[in-house]
Amino acid sequence: MNQTSNQKLNDSAGARWAALFIVAFTMMAAYYVNDIMAPLKSMLESDLRWTSGEFGFFTGAYSFLNVFLLMLIWGGLILDKFGIRFTGILSAMLMVGGTICEYLAITRFGGTEELMFGYKTDVFLASAGYSVFGVGAEVAGITVTKIIAKWFQGKEMALAMGVQVALARVGSQAAYAVAIPVARRWQLDTPLLIGAILLIGGLIAFLCFAVMDRKLDRQVTIDTTCGDEEKFSFKDVKAVVANPGFWLIAILCVLFYSCVFPFQKFATELMITKYNVSEDIAGTFAGLPALGALILTPVFGGMIDRRGKSASIMMLGSLMLIGVHAVYAVPTIHASWVAICLMIILGVAFSLVPSAMWPAVAKIFPVKQLGTAYALIFFIQNIGLWGIPALIGNVLENHCIREQKIVDGMTQTLYDYTLPMCIFTAIAILSLFVAFLLKAADRKYGYRLEEANVHK
């Protein structure tokens, strides 16, 4: 660290937390847009004549470019080459552009039967826009992590990361809460239009942060990667993938998140069709895991910092997932209070596992390999976020139609979610098995996952 003044900008608690909240607003907007279409699945099917398979294709499109064009890895290279300001602004622009494309697809081509590359024009263009948005959102996530590492180096870094994640969940919860009421009050595309406006605000927020960050750079050079040799490099890939801990935590990551994010995309319809929850509040209940993460992630993060037990907590979170999805799969349980309680439990698991998982990565890998490890783990995670929604959508469309009825002149399809929930349960069981193997690897290789992060 080369100091050029006695008092640096990030030495001021107000300044560094202001910087955090500015970039956190951008991520809140990103999470809102990411989840805003999920509660509208039934309306997309009735108003625009989408099928469950097409909805699954659209949902999985978020990760398509990240998986097949390796955009997460290229994003990491751009971040290291051009820095957080350029990459943050670029990612915000991609999110704005992708969301506008998605909005235009629905407003200008919604309900069309014309085909483009074998898909309905509105489905394909909306999916293309969502895929571009997904690149921006994932790269923005990596960029914000590096921003926190820079501005909170030697300070409240773990707390700052927990707060940022918690604030991002506000966007998710807002999306699930307002999507259906807003769409009913105005139009189907209105919730997405609000998201586009929020993202434009997020882009402006990142421009404001860039001014602050440039001022900090004039005061001091903080190398968050501890040297050029610690930047992302393809040379590090071999070392990372040769570490047994990488495959265990990467597979656990993809399995765990595949039981949460894709499930939430279909949860609103599940609440309405199986548990008879009102459309106006079904989205709010589907968003309860995000609300739980908002409240509990910083709490659990602090607990793990002081007491450790990361591997055991990941096992506990996976076990909770099994219980939640297994009960959802029981066809004879229709009580709405059961569904709500299960969502609350899912929210606890959704807070526990990430609080333990991401700090664990820093114990498994040396600092010089962390950027590579995180990029590869996010890449593998995106494979699940692409494939599982497509799988569930196709299963619903081809095997789970319960009945079809005409409502207000439009066809409404009701689905039996037993088989999809059995699939989620099986994935959760696999996550528990991998978490058990990770705990065994911790004892064998000495990762110290069960030790506290903060040493007295």
mmCIF file of C-alpha atoms in Angstrom, residues 234-248 364-366 369 372-373 376 445 447:
data_model
loop_
_atom_site.group_PDB
_atom_site.id
_atom_site.type_symbol
_atom_site.label_atom_id
_atom_site.label_comp_id
_atom_site.label_asym_id
_atom_site.label_seq_id
_atom_site.Cartn_x
_atom_site.Cartn_y
_atom_site.Cartn_z
ATOM 1 C CA PHE A 234 -5.536 -19.473 -17.021
ATOM 2 C CA LYS A 235 -2.296 -20.789 -15.508
ATOM 3 C CA ASP A 236 -4.084 -20.987 -12.173
ATOM 4 C CA VAL A 237 -6.898 -23.146 -13.558
ATOM 5 C CA LYS A 238 -4.876 -26.353 -13.390
ATOM 6 C CA ALA A 239 -3.921 -25.752 -9.774
ATOM 7 C CA VAL A 240 -7.517 -24.973 -8.808
ATOM 8 C CA VAL A 241 -9.139 -27.961 -10.507
ATOM 9 C CA ALA A 242 -6.464 -30.262 -9.073
ATOM 10 C CA ASN A 243 -7.599 -29.356 -5.564
ATOM 11 C CA PRO A 244 -10.208 -31.908 -4.368
ATOM 12 C CA GLY A 245 -11.898 -29.194 -2.364
ATOM 13 C CA PHE A 246 -12.698 -27.256 -5.530
ATOM 14 C CA TRP A 247 -14.843 -29.978 -7.041
ATOM 15 C CA LEU A 248 -16.653 -30.661 -3.786
ATOM 16 C CA ILE A 364 -9.477 -23.995 0.610
ATOM 17 C CA PHE A 365 -7.458 -21.856 -1.826
ATOM 18 C CA PRO A 366 -4.512 -19.494 -1.369
ATOM 19 C CA GLN A 369 -6.011 -18.584 -6.685
ATOM 20 C CA THR A 372 -9.815 -18.194 -10.472
ATOM 21 C CA ALA A 373 -11.656 -20.347 -7.953
ATOM 22 C CA LEU A 376 -14.918 -21.271 -12.011
ATOM 23 C CA TYR A 445 -6.620 -32.183 3.764
ATOM 24 C CA TYR A 447 -8.804 -26.988 5.111
#
